[in-house]
PDB file of C-alpha atoms in Angstrom:
ATOM      1  CA  MET W   1     -20.581  22.145  10.919  1.00 43.00           C
ATOM      2  CA  GLY W   2     -16.944  23.131  10.560  1.00 51.00           C
ATOM      3  CA  GLU W   3     -14.529  21.824   7.985  1.00 67.00           C
ATOM      4  CA  LYS W   4     -13.221  18.351   8.761  1.00 76.00           C
ATOM      5  CA  THR W   5      -9.629  18.223   9.974  1.00 90.00           C
ATOM      6  CA  ILE W   6      -7.412  16.103   7.721  1.00 95.00           C
ATOM      7  CA  ARG W   7      -5.372  13.687   9.823  1.00 96.00           C
ATOM      8  CA  GLU W   8      -3.592  11.806   7.052  1.00 97.00           C
ATOM      9  CA  TYR W   9      -2.301  12.414   3.520  1.00 98.00           C
ATOM     10  CA  VAL W  10      -1.002   9.711   1.165  1.00 98.00           C
ATOM     11  CA  ASP W  11       0.810   9.793  -2.176  1.00 97.00           C
ATOM     12  CA  ASP W  12      -0.982   6.710  -3.542  1.00 97.00           C
ATOM     13  CA  TYR W  13      -3.815   4.294  -2.798  1.00 95.00           C
ATOM     14  CA  ILE W  14      -5.448   1.128  -4.120  1.00 93.00           C
ATOM     15  CA  LYS W  15      -8.516   1.318  -6.319  1.00 91.00           C
ATOM     16  CA  TYR W  16     -10.671  -1.308  -8.019  1.00 92.00           C
ATOM     17  CA  TYR W  17     -10.616  -1.212 -11.834  1.00 93.00           C
ATOM     18  CA  PRO W  18     -13.482  -3.381 -13.153  1.00 93.00           C
ATOM     19  CA  GLU W  19     -12.381  -3.189 -16.826  1.00 94.00           C
ATOM     20  CA  LYS W  20      -8.667  -3.953 -16.373  1.00 95.00           C
ATOM     21  CA  TRP W  21      -7.192  -7.427 -16.730  1.00 96.00           C
ATOM     22  CA  ARG W  22      -4.511  -9.218 -14.721  1.00 95.00           C
ATOM     23  CA  TRP W  23      -2.564 -11.936 -16.523  1.00 96.00           C
ATOM     24  CA  SER W  24      -0.486 -14.672 -14.938  1.00 96.00           C
ATOM     25  CA  LEU W  25       1.129 -17.912 -16.006  1.00 96.00           C
ATOM     26  CA  LYS W  26      -0.798 -21.015 -15.034  1.00 94.00           C
ATOM     27  CA  ASN W  27       1.009 -22.529 -12.088  1.00 93.00           C
ATOM     28  CA  SER W  28       3.034 -25.682 -12.749  1.00 94.00           C
ATOM     29  CA  ILE W  29       6.699 -26.694 -12.750  1.00 96.00           C
ATOM     30  CA  GLU W  30       6.532 -27.502 -16.470  1.00 96.00           C
ATOM     31  CA  GLN W  31       5.053 -24.092 -17.295  1.00 96.00           C
ATOM     32  CA  SER W  32       7.703 -22.285 -15.236  1.00 96.00           C
ATOM     33  CA  GLU W  33      10.548 -24.187 -16.892  1.00 97.00           C
ATOM     34  CA  ARG W  34       9.155 -23.519 -20.370  1.00 97.00           C
ATOM     35  CA  TYR W  35       8.751 -19.825 -19.540  1.00 97.00           C
ATOM     36  CA  MET W  36      12.420 -19.612 -18.515  1.00 96.00           C
ATOM     37  CA  GLU W  37      13.437 -21.276 -21.766  1.00 97.00           C
ATOM     38  CA  THR W  38      11.371 -18.964 -23.973  1.00 97.00           C
ATOM     39  CA  ARG W  39      10.130 -15.623 -22.640  1.00 96.00           C
ATOM     40  CA  ALA W  40      12.335 -14.908 -19.611  1.00 95.00           C
ATOM     41  CA  ARG W  41      15.147 -12.337 -19.964  1.00 91.00           C
ATOM     42  CA  LYS W  42      17.694 -11.153 -17.393  1.00 87.00           C
ATOM     43  CA  SER W  43      17.557  -7.556 -16.186  1.00 81.00           C
ATOM     44  CA  LYS W  44      20.369  -5.438 -17.628  1.00 77.00           C
ATOM     45  CA  ASN W  45      20.269  -2.483 -15.278  1.00 69.00           C
ATOM     46  CA  PHE W  46      18.219  -1.921 -12.142  1.00 62.00           C
ATOM     47  CA  TYR W  47      17.480  -5.139 -10.272  1.00 63.00           C
ATOM     48  CA  GLY W  48      13.839  -6.123 -10.658  1.00 63.00           C
ATOM     49  CA  THR W  49      13.313  -4.445 -14.037  1.00 75.00           C
ATOM     50  CA  ASN W  50      11.148  -6.729 -16.152  1.00 82.00           C
ATOM     51  CA  ASN W  51      12.778  -7.371 -19.510  1.00 88.00           C
ATOM     52  CA  ASP W  52      10.797 -10.545 -20.215  1.00 93.00           C
ATOM     53  CA  LEU W  53       9.107 -10.793 -23.623  1.00 95.00           C
ATOM     54  CA  LEU W  54       5.463 -11.070 -22.595  1.00 95.00           C
ATOM     55  CA  PRO W  55       2.570 -11.701 -24.986  1.00 95.00           C
ATOM     56  CA  ASP W  56       0.369  -8.835 -26.159  1.00 95.00           C
ATOM     57  CA  PHE W  57      -2.956  -9.584 -24.475  1.00 96.00           C
ATOM     58  CA  TYR W  58      -4.842  -6.655 -26.002  1.00 95.00           C
ATOM     59  CA  SER W  59      -6.590  -8.606 -28.764  1.00 95.00           C
ATOM     60  CA  ILE W  60      -7.487 -11.410 -26.312  1.00 96.00           C
ATOM     61  CA  GLU W  61      -9.083  -8.888 -23.957  1.00 96.00           C
ATOM     62  CA  ARG W  62     -11.104  -7.325 -26.804  1.00 96.00           C
ATOM     63  CA  ASP W  63     -12.263 -10.752 -27.963  1.00 96.00           C
ATOM     64  CA  ALA W  64     -13.283 -11.673 -24.398  1.00 96.00           C
ATOM     65  CA  ALA W  65     -15.280  -8.438 -24.141  1.00 95.00           C
ATOM     66  CA  GLN W  66     -17.389  -9.473 -27.137  1.00 96.00           C
ATOM     67  CA  PHE W  67     -18.598 -12.500 -25.173  1.00 97.00           C
ATOM     68  CA  GLU W  68     -18.754 -10.702 -21.796  1.00 96.00           C
ATOM     69  CA  LEU W  69     -16.119 -13.005 -20.347  1.00 97.00           C
ATOM     70  CA  SER W  70     -14.364 -12.129 -17.091  1.00 96.00           C
ATOM     71  CA  TYR W  71     -11.984 -15.123 -17.029  1.00 97.00           C
ATOM     72  CA  VAL W  72      -9.915 -16.513 -19.908  1.00 97.00           C
ATOM     73  CA  GLU W  73      -7.306 -19.220 -20.384  1.00 96.00           C
ATOM     74  CA  TRP W  74      -5.158 -18.698 -23.458  1.00 95.00           C
ATOM     75  CA  THR W  75      -2.263 -20.739 -24.857  1.00 97.00           C
ATOM     76  CA  ASP W  76       0.532 -18.906 -26.671  1.00 96.00           C
ATOM     77  CA  PHE W  77       2.711 -20.377 -29.436  1.00 93.00           C
ATOM     78  CA  PHE W  78       5.245 -21.728 -26.897  1.00 97.00           C
ATOM     79  CA  GLY W  79       2.495 -23.776 -25.272  1.00 97.00           C
ATOM     80  CA  LEU W  80       2.393 -21.521 -22.219  1.00 97.00           C
ATOM     81  CA  ILE W  81      -1.056 -21.278 -20.653  1.00 97.00           C
ATOM     82  CA  TRP W  82      -2.022 -17.791 -19.453  1.00 97.00           C
ATOM     83  CA  GLU W  83      -4.877 -17.013 -17.076  1.00 97.00           C
ATOM     84  CA  GLY W  84      -6.624 -13.680 -17.426  1.00 97.00           C
ATOM     85  CA  LYS W  85      -8.985 -12.247 -14.815  1.00 96.00           C
ATOM     86  CA  LYS W  86     -11.020  -9.104 -15.409  1.00 96.00           C
ATOM     87  CA  GLY W  87     -11.397  -6.675 -12.548  1.00 95.00           C
ATOM     88  CA  ILE W  88      -8.308  -5.887 -10.488  1.00 94.00           C
ATOM     89  CA  HIS W  89      -7.171  -3.826  -7.534  1.00 93.00           C
ATOM     90  CA  ALA W  90      -4.202  -1.645  -8.451  1.00 93.00           C
ATOM     91  CA  MET W  91      -2.358   1.456  -7.296  1.00 94.00           C
ATOM     92  CA  VAL W  92      -3.739   4.709  -8.697  1.00 95.00           C
ATOM     93  CA  GLY W  93      -0.456   6.629  -8.916  1.00 95.00           C
ATOM     94  CA  ALA W  94       0.105  10.372  -8.598  1.00 96.00           C
ATOM     95  CA  PRO W  95      -2.842  12.589  -9.636  1.00 96.00           C
ATOM     96  CA  ASN W  96      -0.686  15.007 -11.637  1.00 97.00           C
ATOM     97  CA  TYR W  97       2.858  16.109 -12.491  1.00 97.00           C
ATOM     98  CA  GLU W  98       3.148  18.126  -9.272  1.00 95.00           C
ATOM     99  CA  GLY W  99       2.530  14.991  -7.214  1.00 97.00           C
ATOM    100  CA  ASN W 100      -0.287  16.419  -5.121  1.00 98.00           C
ATOM    101  CA  LEU W 101      -1.381  14.222  -2.246  1.00 98.00           C
ATOM    102  CA  TYR W 102      -4.626  12.415  -1.495  1.00 97.00           C
ATOM    103  CA  TYR W 103      -6.750  12.427   1.624  1.00 95.00           C
ATOM    104  CA  TYR W 104      -9.643  10.179   2.584  1.00 91.00           C
ATOM    105  CA  GLU W 105     -13.185  11.422   2.872  1.00 85.00           C
ATOM    106  CA  GLU W 106     -16.000   8.914   3.282  1.00 74.00           C
ATOM    107  CA  GLU W 107     -18.711  10.959   1.582  1.00 66.00           C
ATOM    108  CA  ASN W 108     -17.504  12.515  -1.652  1.00 62.00           C
ATOM    109  CA  ASP W 109     -18.317  12.415  -5.337  1.00 62.00           C
ATOM    110  CA  TYR W 110     -14.688  12.347  -6.494  1.00 61.00           C
ATOM    111  CA  ASP W 111     -13.791   8.684  -6.189  1.00 66.00           C
ATOM    112  CA  GLU W 112     -15.666   5.555  -5.173  1.00 71.00           C
ATOM    113  CA  ALA W 113     -12.639   4.579  -3.066  1.00 72.00           C
ATOM    114  CA  GLY W 114     -13.271   7.669  -0.946  1.00 87.00           C
ATOM    115  CA  TYR W 115     -10.261   9.856  -1.816  1.00 92.00           C
ATOM    116  CA  ARG W 116      -9.886  13.475  -2.871  1.00 93.00           C
ATOM    117  CA  VAL W 117      -6.855  15.346  -4.170  1.00 95.00           C
ATOM    118  CA  SER W 118      -5.255  17.958  -1.924  1.00 95.00           C
ATOM    119  CA  TYR W 119      -3.837  20.879  -3.875  1.00 96.00           C
ATOM    120  CA  GLU W 120      -2.372  22.334  -0.702  1.00 96.00           C
ATOM    121  CA  TYR W 121       0.425  19.750  -0.396  1.00 97.00           C
ATOM    122  CA  ASP W 122       2.514  17.605  -2.722  1.00 97.00           C
ATOM    123  CA  SER W 123       5.190  14.893  -2.535  1.00 96.00           C
ATOM    124  CA  PHE W 124       8.086  17.146  -3.551  1.00 94.00           C
ATOM    125  CA  LYS W 125       8.336  20.871  -2.780  1.00 92.00           C
ATOM    126  CA  ASN W 126       5.473  21.366  -0.344  1.00 96.00           C
ATOM    127  CA  GLN W 127       5.021  18.377   1.925  1.00 97.00           C
ATOM    128  CA  PRO W 128       2.779  18.570   5.014  1.00 97.00           C
ATOM    129  CA  PRO W 129       4.658  20.476   7.779  1.00 96.00           C
ATOM    130  CA  GLU W 130       6.891  18.449  10.105  1.00 94.00           C
ATOM    131  CA  GLU W 131       5.669  20.340  13.151  1.00 95.00           C
ATOM    132  CA  VAL W 132       2.279  18.659  12.672  1.00 96.00           C
ATOM    133  CA  PHE W 133       2.797  15.575  10.473  1.00 97.00           C
ATOM    134  CA  SER W 134       5.167  12.589  10.542  1.00 96.00           C
ATOM    135  CA  ARG W 135       5.898  10.726   7.320  1.00 95.00           C
ATOM    136  CA  THR W 136       5.919   6.947   7.370  1.00 95.00           C
ATOM    137  CA  ASN W 137       5.910   4.373   4.600  1.00 94.00           C
ATOM    138  CA  TRP W 138       4.462   0.902   4.216  1.00 91.00           C
ATOM    139  CA  CYS W 139       3.560  -1.168   1.160  1.00 88.00           C
ATOM    140  CA  GLY W 140       5.312   1.418  -1.005  1.00 90.00           C
ATOM    141  CA  VAL W 141       2.980   4.279  -0.003  1.00 95.00           C
ATOM    142  CA  ASN W 142       4.081   7.405   1.869  1.00 97.00           C
ATOM    143  CA  HIS W 143       1.732   8.458   4.677  1.00 97.00           C
ATOM    144  CA  TRP W 144       1.844  11.901   6.307  1.00 97.00           C
ATOM    145  CA  ILE W 145       0.088  11.460   9.657  1.00 97.00           C
ATOM    146  CA  ASP W 146      -0.965  14.127  12.130  1.00 97.00           C
ATOM    147  CA  THR W 147       1.005  13.223  15.262  1.00 95.00           C
ATOM    148  CA  VAL W 148       0.939  16.527  17.133  1.00 95.00           C
ATOM    149  CA  ASN W 149      -2.802  16.259  17.859  1.00 96.00           C
ATOM    150  CA  VAL W 150      -2.834  12.605  18.920  1.00 96.00           C
ATOM    151  CA  LYS W 151      -4.617  12.152  22.260  1.00 96.00           C
ATOM    152  CA  ASP W 152      -3.873   8.478  22.852  1.00 97.00           C
ATOM    153  CA  ILE W 153      -1.733   5.741  21.353  1.00 97.00           C
ATOM    154  CA  VAL W 154      -1.790   1.936  21.506  1.00 97.00           C
ATOM    155  CA  TYR W 155       0.879  -0.493  20.307  1.00 95.00           C
ATOM    156  CA  LYS W 156      -0.741  -3.842  19.425  1.00 92.00           C
ATOM    157  CA  TYR W 157       1.221  -7.021  18.886  1.00 89.00           C
ATOM    158  CA  VAL W 158       1.016 -10.786  18.393  1.00 83.00           C
ATOM    159  CA  VAL W 159       3.359 -12.980  20.451  1.00 83.00           C
ATOM    160  CA  GLU W 160       3.021 -16.147  18.348  1.00 74.00           C
ATOM    161  CA  ASN W 161       5.018 -14.667  15.455  1.00 64.00           C
ATOM    162  CA  HIS W 162       8.365 -13.069  14.694  1.00 65.00           C
ATOM    163  CA  LEU W 163       9.104  -9.544  15.903  1.00 67.00           C
ATOM    164  CA  PHE W 164       6.896  -6.770  14.476  1.00 70.00           C
ATOM    165  CA  LYS W 165       4.986  -9.160  12.177  1.00 74.00           C
ATOM    166  CA  ASP W 166       1.251  -8.472  12.497  1.00 81.00           C
ATOM    167  CA  THR W 167       1.921  -5.532  14.827  1.00 89.00           C
ATOM    168  CA  HIS W 168       0.544  -2.039  14.390  1.00 93.00           C
ATOM    169  CA  ILE W 169       0.169   1.249  16.226  1.00 95.00           C
ATOM    170  CA  GLU W 170      -3.211   2.917  16.665  1.00 96.00           C
ATOM    171  CA  LEU W 171      -3.452   6.711  16.982  1.00 97.00           C
ATOM    172  CA  PHE W 172      -6.571   8.264  18.523  1.00 97.00           C
ATOM    173  CA  TYR W 173      -7.883  11.840  18.223  1.00 97.00           C
ATOM    174  CA  ASP W 174     -10.437  13.966  20.091  1.00 94.00           C
ATOM    175  CA  ASP W 175     -12.907  13.804  17.205  1.00 90.00           C
ATOM    176  CA  GLY W 176     -13.049  10.005  17.445  1.00 92.00           C
ATOM    177  CA  GLU W 177     -10.876   9.329  14.410  1.00 94.00           C
ATOM    178  CA  MET W 178      -8.357   6.486  14.583  1.00 96.00           C
ATOM    179  CA  ILE W 179      -5.388   5.823  12.281  1.00 96.00           C
ATOM    180  CA  ARG W 180      -3.358   2.604  12.117  1.00 94.00           C
ATOM    181  CA  VAL W 181       0.350   2.668  11.339  1.00 94.00           C
ATOM    182  CA  TYR W 182       2.116  -0.475  10.111  1.00 91.00           C
ATOM    183  CA  ALA W 183       5.753  -1.564   9.787  1.00 83.00           C
ATOM    184  CA  ASP W 184       7.580   1.768   9.490  1.00 81.00           C
ATOM    185  CA  TYR W 185       7.696   2.781  13.164  1.00 90.00           C
ATOM    186  CA  GLN W 186      11.001   4.675  13.301  1.00 92.00           C
ATOM    187  CA  PRO W 187       9.782   7.798  11.410  1.00 93.00           C
ATOM    188  CA  LEU W 188       6.671   7.825  13.593  1.00 94.00           C
ATOM    189  CA  VAL W 189       8.809   7.643  16.728  1.00 94.00           C
ATOM    190  CA  ASP W 190      11.097  10.372  15.355  1.00 95.00           C
ATOM    191  CA  GLY W 191       8.108  12.599  14.631  1.00 94.00           C
ATOM    192  CA  LEU W 192       6.615  12.167  18.087  1.00 95.00           C
ATOM    193  CA  TYR W 193      10.024  12.904  19.629  1.00 95.00           C
ATOM    194  CA  ARG W 194      10.486  15.989  17.448  1.00 94.00           C
ATOM    195  CA  GLN W 195       7.080  17.261  18.529  1.00 94.00           C
ATOM    196  CA  GLY W 196       7.789  16.629  22.218  1.00 95.00           C
ATOM    197  CA  ARG W 197       5.172  13.886  22.654  1.00 94.00           C
ATOM    198  CA  MET W 198       7.157  11.989  25.278  1.00 95.00           C
ATOM    199  CA  ASP W 199       3.978  10.813  27.010  1.00 94.00           C
ATOM    200  CA  LEU W 200       2.978   8.867  23.896  1.00 95.00           C
ATOM    201  CA  LEU W 201       6.490   7.538  23.277  1.00 95.00           C
ATOM    202  CA  GLU W 202       6.772   6.198  26.821  1.00 96.00           C
ATOM    203  CA  LYS W 203       3.495   4.330  26.378  1.00 96.00           C
ATOM    204  CA  VAL W 204       4.656   2.794  23.057  1.00 95.00           C
ATOM    205  CA  PHE W 205       8.061   1.781  24.431  1.00 95.00           C
ATOM    206  CA  LYS W 206       6.475   0.222  27.513  1.00 95.00           C
ATOM    207  CA  SER W 207       4.231  -1.944  25.306  1.00 94.00           C
ATOM    208  CA  MET W 208       7.160  -2.846  23.039  1.00 91.00           C
ATOM    209  CA  ASN W 209       9.194  -3.988  26.048  1.00 92.00           C
ATOM    210  CA  GLU W 210       6.273  -6.168  27.156  1.00 92.00           C
ATOM    211  CA  HIS W 211       6.172  -7.582  23.623  1.00 89.00           C
ATOM    212  CA  PHE W 212       9.902  -8.406  23.634  1.00 87.00           C
ATOM    213  CA  ILE W 213       9.692 -10.131  27.020  1.00 88.00           C
ATOM    214  CA  LYS W 214       6.662 -12.219  26.026  1.00 87.00           C
ATOM    215  CA  ILE W 215       8.320 -13.282  22.736  1.00 83.00           C
ATOM    216  CA  ALA W 216      11.471 -14.337  24.632  1.00 81.00           C
ATOM    217  CA  ARG W 217       9.381 -16.409  27.037  1.00 80.00           C
ATOM    218  CA  PHE W 218       7.341 -17.888  24.194  1.00 75.00           C
ATOM    219  CA  ARG W 219      10.490 -19.071  22.383  1.00 70.00           C
ATOM    220  CA  SER W 220      12.264 -20.423  25.466  1.00 67.00           C
TER     221      SER W 220
END
């Protein structure tokens, strides 16, 4: 058997961490108001930077481990009730300083999520070549997808929703592999155009036009 062709590289992926905790404020209007009065702080610089003064949950997590607890409710000295759940899905992040990319391989001993590190390409100086791959992004993850070897393409949509919500594009290859692309269609279209795949673009645009017409009829 020959070496498997890699159709997609990513710069991040989600993995399950059984020992990590996720903490959140117990949901209520009273709790939210008290949080704003005590722990909340405005961001000084970049919008979205968290400057809030959160509790240190480390000792709570260690205490919970002694009793093999996976869920904890804890009240801080402001009377805020925090819920802790053990076992979370979180982004892995870059594998190293160079920012090498990941690729998926179902059977490997590297990662239970099914990913290996590619030392051939990285996110900065040596990205996958544009003559073969198109870079798209959704959910904060960059995807380099082989578009030059695509044999068929399908644009799938839902009429009973706003434009492009719950839509995706499916790419098919000779070896039976299929890749779904969500949300960030423009770079994919640009890549297919750059690579001269007008046959695929015409098929996508035809389906998009059908989508637009059906949405207009649905709303009228």
